[in-house]
Short mmCIF file of C-alpha atoms and ligand atoms in Angstrom, two decimals:
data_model
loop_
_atom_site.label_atom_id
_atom_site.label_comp_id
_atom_site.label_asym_id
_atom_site.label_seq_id
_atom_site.Cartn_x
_atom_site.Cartn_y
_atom_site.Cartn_z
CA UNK A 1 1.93 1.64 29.59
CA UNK A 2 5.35 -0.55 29.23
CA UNK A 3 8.44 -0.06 28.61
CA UNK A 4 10.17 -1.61 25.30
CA UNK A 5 13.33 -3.10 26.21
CA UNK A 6 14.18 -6.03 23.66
CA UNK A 7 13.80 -9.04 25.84
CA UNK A 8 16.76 -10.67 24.41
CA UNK A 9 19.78 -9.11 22.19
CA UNK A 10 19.57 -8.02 18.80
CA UNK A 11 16.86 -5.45 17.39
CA UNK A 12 13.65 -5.14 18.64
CA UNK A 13 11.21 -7.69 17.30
CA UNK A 14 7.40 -6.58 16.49
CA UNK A 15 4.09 -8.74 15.76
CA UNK A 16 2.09 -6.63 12.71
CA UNK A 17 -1.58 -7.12 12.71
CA UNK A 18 -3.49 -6.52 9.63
CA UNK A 19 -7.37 -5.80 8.97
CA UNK A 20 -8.13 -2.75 7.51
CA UNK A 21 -9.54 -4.31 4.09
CA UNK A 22 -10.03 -7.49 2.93
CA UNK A 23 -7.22 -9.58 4.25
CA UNK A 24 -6.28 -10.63 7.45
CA UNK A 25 -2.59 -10.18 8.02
CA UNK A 26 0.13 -11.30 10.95
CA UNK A 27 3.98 -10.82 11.12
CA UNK A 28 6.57 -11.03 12.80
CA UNK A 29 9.36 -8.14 11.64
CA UNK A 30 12.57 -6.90 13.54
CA UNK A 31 13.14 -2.75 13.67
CA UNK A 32 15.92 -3.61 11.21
CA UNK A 33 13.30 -5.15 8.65
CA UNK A 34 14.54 -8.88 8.64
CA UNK A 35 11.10 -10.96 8.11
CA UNK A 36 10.68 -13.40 10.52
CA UNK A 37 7.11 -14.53 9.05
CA UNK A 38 4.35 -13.12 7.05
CA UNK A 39 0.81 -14.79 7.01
CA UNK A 40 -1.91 -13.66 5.29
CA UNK A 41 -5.77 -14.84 4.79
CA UNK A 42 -7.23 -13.46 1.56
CA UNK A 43 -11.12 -12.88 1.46
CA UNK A 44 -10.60 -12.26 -2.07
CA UNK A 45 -13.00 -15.44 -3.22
CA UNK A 46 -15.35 -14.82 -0.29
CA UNK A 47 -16.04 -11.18 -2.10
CA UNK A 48 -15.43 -11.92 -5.83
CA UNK A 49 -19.41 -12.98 -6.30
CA UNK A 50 -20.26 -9.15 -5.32
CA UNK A 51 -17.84 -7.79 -7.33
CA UNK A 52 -16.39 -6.02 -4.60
CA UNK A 53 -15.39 -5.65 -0.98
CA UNK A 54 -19.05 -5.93 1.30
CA UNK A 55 -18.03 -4.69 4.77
CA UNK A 56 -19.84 -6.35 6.99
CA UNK A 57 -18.83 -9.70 5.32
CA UNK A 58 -14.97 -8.60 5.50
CA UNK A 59 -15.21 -7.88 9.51
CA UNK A 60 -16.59 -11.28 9.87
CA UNK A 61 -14.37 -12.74 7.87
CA UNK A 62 -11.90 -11.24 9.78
CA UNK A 63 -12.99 -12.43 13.17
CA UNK A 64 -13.23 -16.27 12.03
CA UNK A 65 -9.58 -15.96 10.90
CA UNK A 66 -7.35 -13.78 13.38
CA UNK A 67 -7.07 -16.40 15.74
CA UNK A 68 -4.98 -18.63 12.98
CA UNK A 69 -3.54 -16.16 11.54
CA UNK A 70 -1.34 -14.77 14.64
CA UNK A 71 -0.62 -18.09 15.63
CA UNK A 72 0.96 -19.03 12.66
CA UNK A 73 2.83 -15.72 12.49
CA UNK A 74 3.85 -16.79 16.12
CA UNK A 75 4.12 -20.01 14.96
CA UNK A 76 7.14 -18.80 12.95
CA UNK A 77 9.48 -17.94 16.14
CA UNK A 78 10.82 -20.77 18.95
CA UNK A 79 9.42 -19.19 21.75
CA UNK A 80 6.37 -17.83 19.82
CA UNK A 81 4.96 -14.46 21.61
CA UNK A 82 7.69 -14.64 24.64
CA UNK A 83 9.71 -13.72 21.15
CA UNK A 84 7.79 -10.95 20.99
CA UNK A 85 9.05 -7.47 22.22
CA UNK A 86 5.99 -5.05 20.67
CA UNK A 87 2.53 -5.72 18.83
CA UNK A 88 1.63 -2.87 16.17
CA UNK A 89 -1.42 -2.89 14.49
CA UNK A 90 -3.52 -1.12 11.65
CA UNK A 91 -5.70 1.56 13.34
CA UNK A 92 -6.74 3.39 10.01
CA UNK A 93 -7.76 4.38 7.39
CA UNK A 94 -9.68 1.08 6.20
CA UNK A 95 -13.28 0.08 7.29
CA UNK A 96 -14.06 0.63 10.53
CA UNK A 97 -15.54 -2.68 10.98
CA UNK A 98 -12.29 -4.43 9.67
CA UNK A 99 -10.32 -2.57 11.55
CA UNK A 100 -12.05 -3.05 15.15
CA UNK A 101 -11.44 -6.90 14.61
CA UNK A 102 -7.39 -6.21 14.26
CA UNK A 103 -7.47 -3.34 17.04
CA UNK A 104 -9.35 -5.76 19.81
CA UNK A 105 -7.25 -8.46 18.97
CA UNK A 106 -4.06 -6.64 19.44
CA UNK A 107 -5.27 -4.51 22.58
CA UNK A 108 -6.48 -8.10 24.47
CA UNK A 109 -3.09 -9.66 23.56
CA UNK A 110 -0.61 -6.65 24.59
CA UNK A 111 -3.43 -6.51 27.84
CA UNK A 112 -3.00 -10.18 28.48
CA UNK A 113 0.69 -10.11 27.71
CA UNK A 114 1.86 -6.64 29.22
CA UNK A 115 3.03 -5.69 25.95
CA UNK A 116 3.51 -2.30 24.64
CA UNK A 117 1.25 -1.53 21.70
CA UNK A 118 1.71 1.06 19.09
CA UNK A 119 -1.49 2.14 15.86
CA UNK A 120 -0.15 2.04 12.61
CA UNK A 121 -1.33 4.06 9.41
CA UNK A 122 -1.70 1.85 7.22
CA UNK A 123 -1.12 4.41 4.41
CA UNK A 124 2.71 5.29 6.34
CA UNK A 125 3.48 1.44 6.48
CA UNK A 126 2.82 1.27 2.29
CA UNK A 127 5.24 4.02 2.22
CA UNK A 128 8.08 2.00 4.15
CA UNK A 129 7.65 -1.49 2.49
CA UNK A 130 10.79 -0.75 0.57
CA UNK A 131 12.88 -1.17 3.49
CA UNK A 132 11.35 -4.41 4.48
CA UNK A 133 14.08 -7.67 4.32
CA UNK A 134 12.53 -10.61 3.59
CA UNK A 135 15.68 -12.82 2.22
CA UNK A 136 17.64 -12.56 5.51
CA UNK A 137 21.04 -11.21 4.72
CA UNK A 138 20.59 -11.23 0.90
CA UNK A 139 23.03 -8.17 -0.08
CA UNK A 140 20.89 -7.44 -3.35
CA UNK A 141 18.27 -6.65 -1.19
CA UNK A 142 19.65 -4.07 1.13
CA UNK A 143 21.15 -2.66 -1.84
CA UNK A 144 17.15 -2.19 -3.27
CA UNK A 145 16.93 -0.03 -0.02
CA UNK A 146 16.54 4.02 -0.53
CA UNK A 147 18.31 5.84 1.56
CA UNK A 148 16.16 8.41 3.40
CA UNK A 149 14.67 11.03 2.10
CA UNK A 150 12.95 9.82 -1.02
CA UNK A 151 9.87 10.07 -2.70
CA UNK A 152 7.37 8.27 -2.63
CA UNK A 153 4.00 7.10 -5.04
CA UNK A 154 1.68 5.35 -3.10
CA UNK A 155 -1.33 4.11 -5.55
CA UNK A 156 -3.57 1.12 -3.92
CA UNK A 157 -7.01 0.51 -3.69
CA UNK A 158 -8.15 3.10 -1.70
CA UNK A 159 -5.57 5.67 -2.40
CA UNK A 160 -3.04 7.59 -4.89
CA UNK A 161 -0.85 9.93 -3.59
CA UNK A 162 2.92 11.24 -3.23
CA UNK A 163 4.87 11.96 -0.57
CA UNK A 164 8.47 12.93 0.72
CA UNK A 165 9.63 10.40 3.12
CA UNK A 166 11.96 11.71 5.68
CA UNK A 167 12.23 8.88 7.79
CA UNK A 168 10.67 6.20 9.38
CA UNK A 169 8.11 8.13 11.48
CA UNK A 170 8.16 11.84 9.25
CA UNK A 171 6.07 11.69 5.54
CA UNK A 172 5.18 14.81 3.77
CA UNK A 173 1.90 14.43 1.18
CA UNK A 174 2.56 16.34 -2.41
CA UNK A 175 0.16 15.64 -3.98
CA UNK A 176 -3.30 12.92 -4.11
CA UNK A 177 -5.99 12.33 -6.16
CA UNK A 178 -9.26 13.92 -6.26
CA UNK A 179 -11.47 10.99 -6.86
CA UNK A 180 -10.84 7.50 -7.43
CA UNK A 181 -7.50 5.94 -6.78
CA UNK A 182 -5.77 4.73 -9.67
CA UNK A 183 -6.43 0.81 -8.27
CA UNK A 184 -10.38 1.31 -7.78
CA UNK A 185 -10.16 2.59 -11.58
CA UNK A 186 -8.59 -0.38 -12.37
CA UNK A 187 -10.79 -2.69 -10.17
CA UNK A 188 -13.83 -0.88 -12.04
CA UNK A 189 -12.79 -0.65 -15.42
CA UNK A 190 -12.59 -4.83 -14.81
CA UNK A 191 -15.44 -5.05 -13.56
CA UNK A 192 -17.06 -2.94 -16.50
CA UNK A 193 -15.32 -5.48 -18.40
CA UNK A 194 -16.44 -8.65 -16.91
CA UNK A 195 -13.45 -9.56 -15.90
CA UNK A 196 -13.88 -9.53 -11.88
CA UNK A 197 -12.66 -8.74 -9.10
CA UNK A 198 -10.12 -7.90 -8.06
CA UNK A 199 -9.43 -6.09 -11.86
CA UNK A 200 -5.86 -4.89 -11.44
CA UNK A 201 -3.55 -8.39 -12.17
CA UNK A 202 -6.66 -9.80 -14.70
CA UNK A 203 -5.88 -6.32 -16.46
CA UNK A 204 -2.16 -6.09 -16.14
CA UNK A 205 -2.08 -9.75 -17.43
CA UNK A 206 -4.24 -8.79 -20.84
CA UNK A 207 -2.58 -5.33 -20.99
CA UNK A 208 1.02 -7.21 -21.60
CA UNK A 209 -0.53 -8.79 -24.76
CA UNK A 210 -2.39 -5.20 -26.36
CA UNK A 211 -1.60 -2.80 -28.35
CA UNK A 212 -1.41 0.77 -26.21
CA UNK A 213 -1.97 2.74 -29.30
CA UNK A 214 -5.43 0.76 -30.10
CA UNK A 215 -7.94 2.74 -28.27
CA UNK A 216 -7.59 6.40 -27.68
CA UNK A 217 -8.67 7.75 -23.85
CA UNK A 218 -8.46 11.06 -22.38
CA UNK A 219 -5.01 11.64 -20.15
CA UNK A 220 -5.96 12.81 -17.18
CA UNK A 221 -5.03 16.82 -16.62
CA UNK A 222 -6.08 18.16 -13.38
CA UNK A 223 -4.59 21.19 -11.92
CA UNK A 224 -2.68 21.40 -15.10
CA UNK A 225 0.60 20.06 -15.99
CA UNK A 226 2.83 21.06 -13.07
CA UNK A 227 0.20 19.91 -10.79
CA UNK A 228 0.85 16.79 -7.97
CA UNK A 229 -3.02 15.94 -7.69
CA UNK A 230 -4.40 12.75 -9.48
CA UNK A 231 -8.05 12.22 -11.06
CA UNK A 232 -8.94 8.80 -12.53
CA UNK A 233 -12.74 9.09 -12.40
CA UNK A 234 -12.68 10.75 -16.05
CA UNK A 235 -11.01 7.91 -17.22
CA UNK A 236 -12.90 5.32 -15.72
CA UNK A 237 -16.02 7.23 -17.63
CA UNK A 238 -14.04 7.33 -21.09
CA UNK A 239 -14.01 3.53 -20.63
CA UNK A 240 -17.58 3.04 -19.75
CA UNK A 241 -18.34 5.69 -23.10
CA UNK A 242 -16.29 3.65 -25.42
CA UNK A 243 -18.27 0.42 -24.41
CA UNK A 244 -21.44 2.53 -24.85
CA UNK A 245 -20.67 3.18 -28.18
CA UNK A 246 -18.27 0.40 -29.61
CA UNK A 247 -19.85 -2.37 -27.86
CA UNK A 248 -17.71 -4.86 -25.70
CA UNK A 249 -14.69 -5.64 -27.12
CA UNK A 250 -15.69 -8.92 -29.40
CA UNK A 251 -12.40 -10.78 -29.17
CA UNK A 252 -9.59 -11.48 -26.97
CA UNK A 253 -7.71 -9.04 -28.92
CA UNK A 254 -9.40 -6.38 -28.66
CA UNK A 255 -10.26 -6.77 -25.18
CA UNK A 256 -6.09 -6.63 -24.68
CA UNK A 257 -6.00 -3.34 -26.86
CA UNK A 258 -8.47 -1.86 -24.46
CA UNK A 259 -6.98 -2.94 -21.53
CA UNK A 260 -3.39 -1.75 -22.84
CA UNK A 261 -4.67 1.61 -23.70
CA UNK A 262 -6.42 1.96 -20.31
CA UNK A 263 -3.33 0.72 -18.09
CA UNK A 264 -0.96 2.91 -20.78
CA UNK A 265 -2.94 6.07 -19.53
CA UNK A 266 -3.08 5.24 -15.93
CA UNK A 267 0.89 4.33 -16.50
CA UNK A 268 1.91 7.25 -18.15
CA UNK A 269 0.11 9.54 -15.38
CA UNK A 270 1.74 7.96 -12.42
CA UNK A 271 4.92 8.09 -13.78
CA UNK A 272 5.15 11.45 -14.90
CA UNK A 273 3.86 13.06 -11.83
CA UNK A 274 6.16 10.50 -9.37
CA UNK A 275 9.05 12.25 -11.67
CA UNK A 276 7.72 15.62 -11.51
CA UNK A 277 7.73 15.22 -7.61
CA UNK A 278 11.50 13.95 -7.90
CA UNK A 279 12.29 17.24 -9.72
CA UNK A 280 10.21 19.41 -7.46
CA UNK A 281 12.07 18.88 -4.76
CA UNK A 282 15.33 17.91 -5.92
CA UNK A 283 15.45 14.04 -4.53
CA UNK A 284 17.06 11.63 -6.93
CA UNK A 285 15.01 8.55 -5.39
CA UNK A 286 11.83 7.07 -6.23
CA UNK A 287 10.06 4.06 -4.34
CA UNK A 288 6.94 2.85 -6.21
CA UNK A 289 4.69 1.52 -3.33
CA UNK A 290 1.05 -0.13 -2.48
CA UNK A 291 -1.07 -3.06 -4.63
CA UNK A 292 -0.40 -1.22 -8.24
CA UNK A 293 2.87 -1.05 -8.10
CA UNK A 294 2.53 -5.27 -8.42
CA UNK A 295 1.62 -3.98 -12.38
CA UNK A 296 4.60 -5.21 -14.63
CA UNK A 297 3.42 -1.76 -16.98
CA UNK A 298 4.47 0.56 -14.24
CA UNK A 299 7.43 -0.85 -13.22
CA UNK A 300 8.48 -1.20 -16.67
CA UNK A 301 7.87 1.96 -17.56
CA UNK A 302 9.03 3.52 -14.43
CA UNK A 303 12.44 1.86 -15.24
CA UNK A 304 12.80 3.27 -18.75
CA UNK A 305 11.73 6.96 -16.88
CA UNK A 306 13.94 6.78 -13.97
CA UNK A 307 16.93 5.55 -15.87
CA UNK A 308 17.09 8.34 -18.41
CA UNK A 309 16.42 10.95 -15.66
CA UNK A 310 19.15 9.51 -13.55
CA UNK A 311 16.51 8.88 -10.89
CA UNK A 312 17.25 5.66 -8.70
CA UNK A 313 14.42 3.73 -8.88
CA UNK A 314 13.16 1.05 -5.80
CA UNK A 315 10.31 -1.39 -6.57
CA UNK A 316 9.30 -3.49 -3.07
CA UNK A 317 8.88 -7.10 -3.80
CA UNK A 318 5.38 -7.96 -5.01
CA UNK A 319 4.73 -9.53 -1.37
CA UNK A 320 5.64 -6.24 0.01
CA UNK A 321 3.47 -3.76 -2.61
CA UNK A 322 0.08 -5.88 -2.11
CA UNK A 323 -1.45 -5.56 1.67
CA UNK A 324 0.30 -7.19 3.98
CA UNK A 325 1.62 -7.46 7.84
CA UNK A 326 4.80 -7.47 7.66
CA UNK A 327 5.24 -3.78 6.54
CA UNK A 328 2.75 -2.57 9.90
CA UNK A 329 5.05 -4.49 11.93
CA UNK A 330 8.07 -2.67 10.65
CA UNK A 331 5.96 0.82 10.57
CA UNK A 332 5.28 0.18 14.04
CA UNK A 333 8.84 -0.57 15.17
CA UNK A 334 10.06 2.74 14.03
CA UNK A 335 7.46 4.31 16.03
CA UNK A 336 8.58 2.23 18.63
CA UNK A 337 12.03 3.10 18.13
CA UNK A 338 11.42 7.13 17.71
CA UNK A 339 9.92 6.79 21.66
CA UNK A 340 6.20 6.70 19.93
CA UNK A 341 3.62 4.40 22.41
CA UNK A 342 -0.19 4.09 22.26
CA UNK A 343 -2.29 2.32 25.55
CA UNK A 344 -5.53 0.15 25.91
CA UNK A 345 -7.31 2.90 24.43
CA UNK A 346 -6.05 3.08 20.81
CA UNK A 347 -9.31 3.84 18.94
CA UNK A 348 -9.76 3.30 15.12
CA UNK A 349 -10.60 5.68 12.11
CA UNK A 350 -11.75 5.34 8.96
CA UNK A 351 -10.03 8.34 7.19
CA UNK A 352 -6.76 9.83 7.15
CA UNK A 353 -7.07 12.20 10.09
CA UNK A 354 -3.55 12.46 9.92
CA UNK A 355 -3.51 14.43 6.89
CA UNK A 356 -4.19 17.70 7.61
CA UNK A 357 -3.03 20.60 5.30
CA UNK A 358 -0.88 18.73 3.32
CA UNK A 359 1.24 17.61 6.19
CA UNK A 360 0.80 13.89 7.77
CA UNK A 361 0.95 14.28 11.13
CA UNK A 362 2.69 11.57 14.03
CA UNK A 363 0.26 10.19 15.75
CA UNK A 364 1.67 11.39 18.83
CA UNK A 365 0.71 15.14 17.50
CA UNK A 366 -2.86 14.81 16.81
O1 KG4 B 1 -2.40 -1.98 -1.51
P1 KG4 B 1 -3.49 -2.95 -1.81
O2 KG4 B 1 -3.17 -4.42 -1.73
O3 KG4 B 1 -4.75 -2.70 -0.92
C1 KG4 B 1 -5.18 -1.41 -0.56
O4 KG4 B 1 -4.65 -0.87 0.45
O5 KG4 B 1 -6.03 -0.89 -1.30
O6 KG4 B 1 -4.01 -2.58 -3.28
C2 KG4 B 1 -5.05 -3.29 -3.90
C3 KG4 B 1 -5.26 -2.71 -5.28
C4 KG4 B 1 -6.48 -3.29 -5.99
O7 KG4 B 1 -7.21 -2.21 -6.53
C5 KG4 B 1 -5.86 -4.15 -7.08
O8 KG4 B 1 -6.67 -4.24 -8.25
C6 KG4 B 1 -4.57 -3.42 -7.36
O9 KG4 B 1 -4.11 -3.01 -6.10
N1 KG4 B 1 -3.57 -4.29 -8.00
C7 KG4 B 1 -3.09 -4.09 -9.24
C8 KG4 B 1 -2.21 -5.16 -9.52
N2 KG4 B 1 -2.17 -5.98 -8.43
C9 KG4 B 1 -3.01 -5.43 -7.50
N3 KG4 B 1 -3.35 -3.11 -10.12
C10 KG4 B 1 -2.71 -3.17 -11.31
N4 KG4 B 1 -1.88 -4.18 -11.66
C11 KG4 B 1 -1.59 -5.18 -10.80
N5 KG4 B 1 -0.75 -6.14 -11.15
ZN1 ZN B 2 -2.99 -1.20 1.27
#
């Protein structure tokens, strides 16, 4: 166990490591969010012939790449890892196998280094993104920074859910989604479509050019109106029935209606809820956060909302929505910062442990 004392003056400065999916991710991030470097190795084309992510393939894809990867984060600094005051890393959720690459790479550094190493949700660093800086000193962007507490609408890949943020190290989960998370609906729905993988840009992109109105699909209505939860799976089906019985949409254009009317659904659900949770609890702020909040229909949308319900909206940059490093760095140097520290035997796990009746729990309590 170390100490963190900032080995030279200013804030303390973190190297993020990233593997919990399919990219391999380094940074370098202060506690104060200024970006020092970001890197990131997509296995995007190394998965797109299986339509998906294969996990076995994604851990060794991760293994042949770490090495670079960190070293061009470090790459980034003068003194490289003597620059270095912390290493965070993703220990969850994500594929276990992904994750182990990440976790043993980050353990054997902060080992061979005697540097202090903190895990970091990788659901809890989506959540922050917002605050990260990545045009040192640009005003604009600290003024795109919520002030704490605010809620949150995480909606990736792999999950959909809302949350009060509190601080740094303290989120609250409303509400999540029962089944599929509203990116995996759009990943499928693509793939359904033929237009591979990953489906959420390819759709967003033909979506912008159809007709929302075009195709008519079930809104999803779990728990009933009032409710926080998310389901996308019936959605997903309405899709796969329409294509059943229309056939495949024969033209560009109709191929954009579908999408539209798909996207419009998916749209309309995440932004009502997100606003819903804003008026629950009384909080006036509203960061849209993970890989779909990249789609130009949700932030649109979620403009036109918050603005008429005097709700100040914050979008991260697209570099900070998608997966990326930078944001576990900054996760972990809040931890850092709260006292939070993790030894040689950080462990990995595949599902949120930390949520546990509604409540995410600090690492440090579970
Ligand atoms: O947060 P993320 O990069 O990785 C996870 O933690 O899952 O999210 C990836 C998801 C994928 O499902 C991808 O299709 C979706 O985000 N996505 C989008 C867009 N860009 C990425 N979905 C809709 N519109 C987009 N522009
Ligand atoms: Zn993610």
């Amino acid at each position: 166990m170390h100490a963190v004392s900032a080995r030279r003056p200013g804030p303390l400065r973190v190297l993020g490591i990233e593997s919990s999916c399919d990219e391999t991710a380094a940074a370098v991030v202060s506690a104060d969010g200024v970006v020092h470097s970001d890197i990131i190795a997509s296995q995007i084309a190394i998965h797109a012939p299986y339509g998906g992510i294969v996990p076995e393939v994604a851990s060794r894809a991760h293994l042949g790449s770490i090495t670079a990867v960190v070293e061009a984060a470090l790459g980034a600094l003068p003194d490289g890892l003597a620059d270095v005051d912390a290493i965070a890393v993703t220990n969850g959720p994500g594929l276990v196998g992904a994750l182990l690459v990440g976790v043993q790479f980050a353990k054997a550094l902060a080992f061979s280094r005697g540097l202090p190493i903190v895990g970091v949700d990788h659901l809890v660093a989506h959540l922050l993104a917002v605050h990260l800086r990545r045009d040192a000193g640009a005003l604009e962007e600290r003024a795109r920074e919520p002030a704490y507490p605010y809620i949150a609408l995480l909606a990736s890949g792999g999950h959909t859910a809302l949350y009060e943020v509190r601080s740094g190290t303290e989120q609250v989960l409303l509400g999540q989604t029962r089944d599929d998370a509203a990116g995996e609906a759009f990943d499928k729905v693509a793939k359904l479509l033929g237009l591979g993988y990953p489906g959420g840009p390819r759709v967003d992109q033909l979506a912008a050019q159809g007709d929302a109105r075009a195709v008519v699909l079930p809104r999803p209505n779990v728990g009933g109106r009032d409710s926080l939860e998310f389901s996308f799976s019936g959605l997903k089906t309405a899709v796969a029935q329409h294509v059943a019985k229309q056939g495949a949409p024969r033209d560009e254009r109709a191929l954009a209606d579908l999408c539209a009317s798909f996207q419009g659904v998916i749209v309309e659900t995440l932004v009502r809820k997100s606003v819903l949770a804003c008026r629950a609890l009384d909080l006036p702020r509203l960061v849209l956060s993970g890989g779909v909040a990249a789609n130009r229909g949700l932030r649109a949308r979620a403009a036109e909302v918050c603005a008429r319900e005097r709700i100040g909206l914050f979008v991260p940059s697209l570099a900070s929505c998608t997966d990326n490093a930078a944001m576990i760095a900054y996760a972990g140097a809040q931890r850092l910062a709260s006292g939070a520290r993790d030894d040689l035997t950080l462990t990995v796990y595949p599902r949120s442990p930390s949520v546990r009746r509604g409540r995410i729990l600090d690492v440090r309590e579970r």
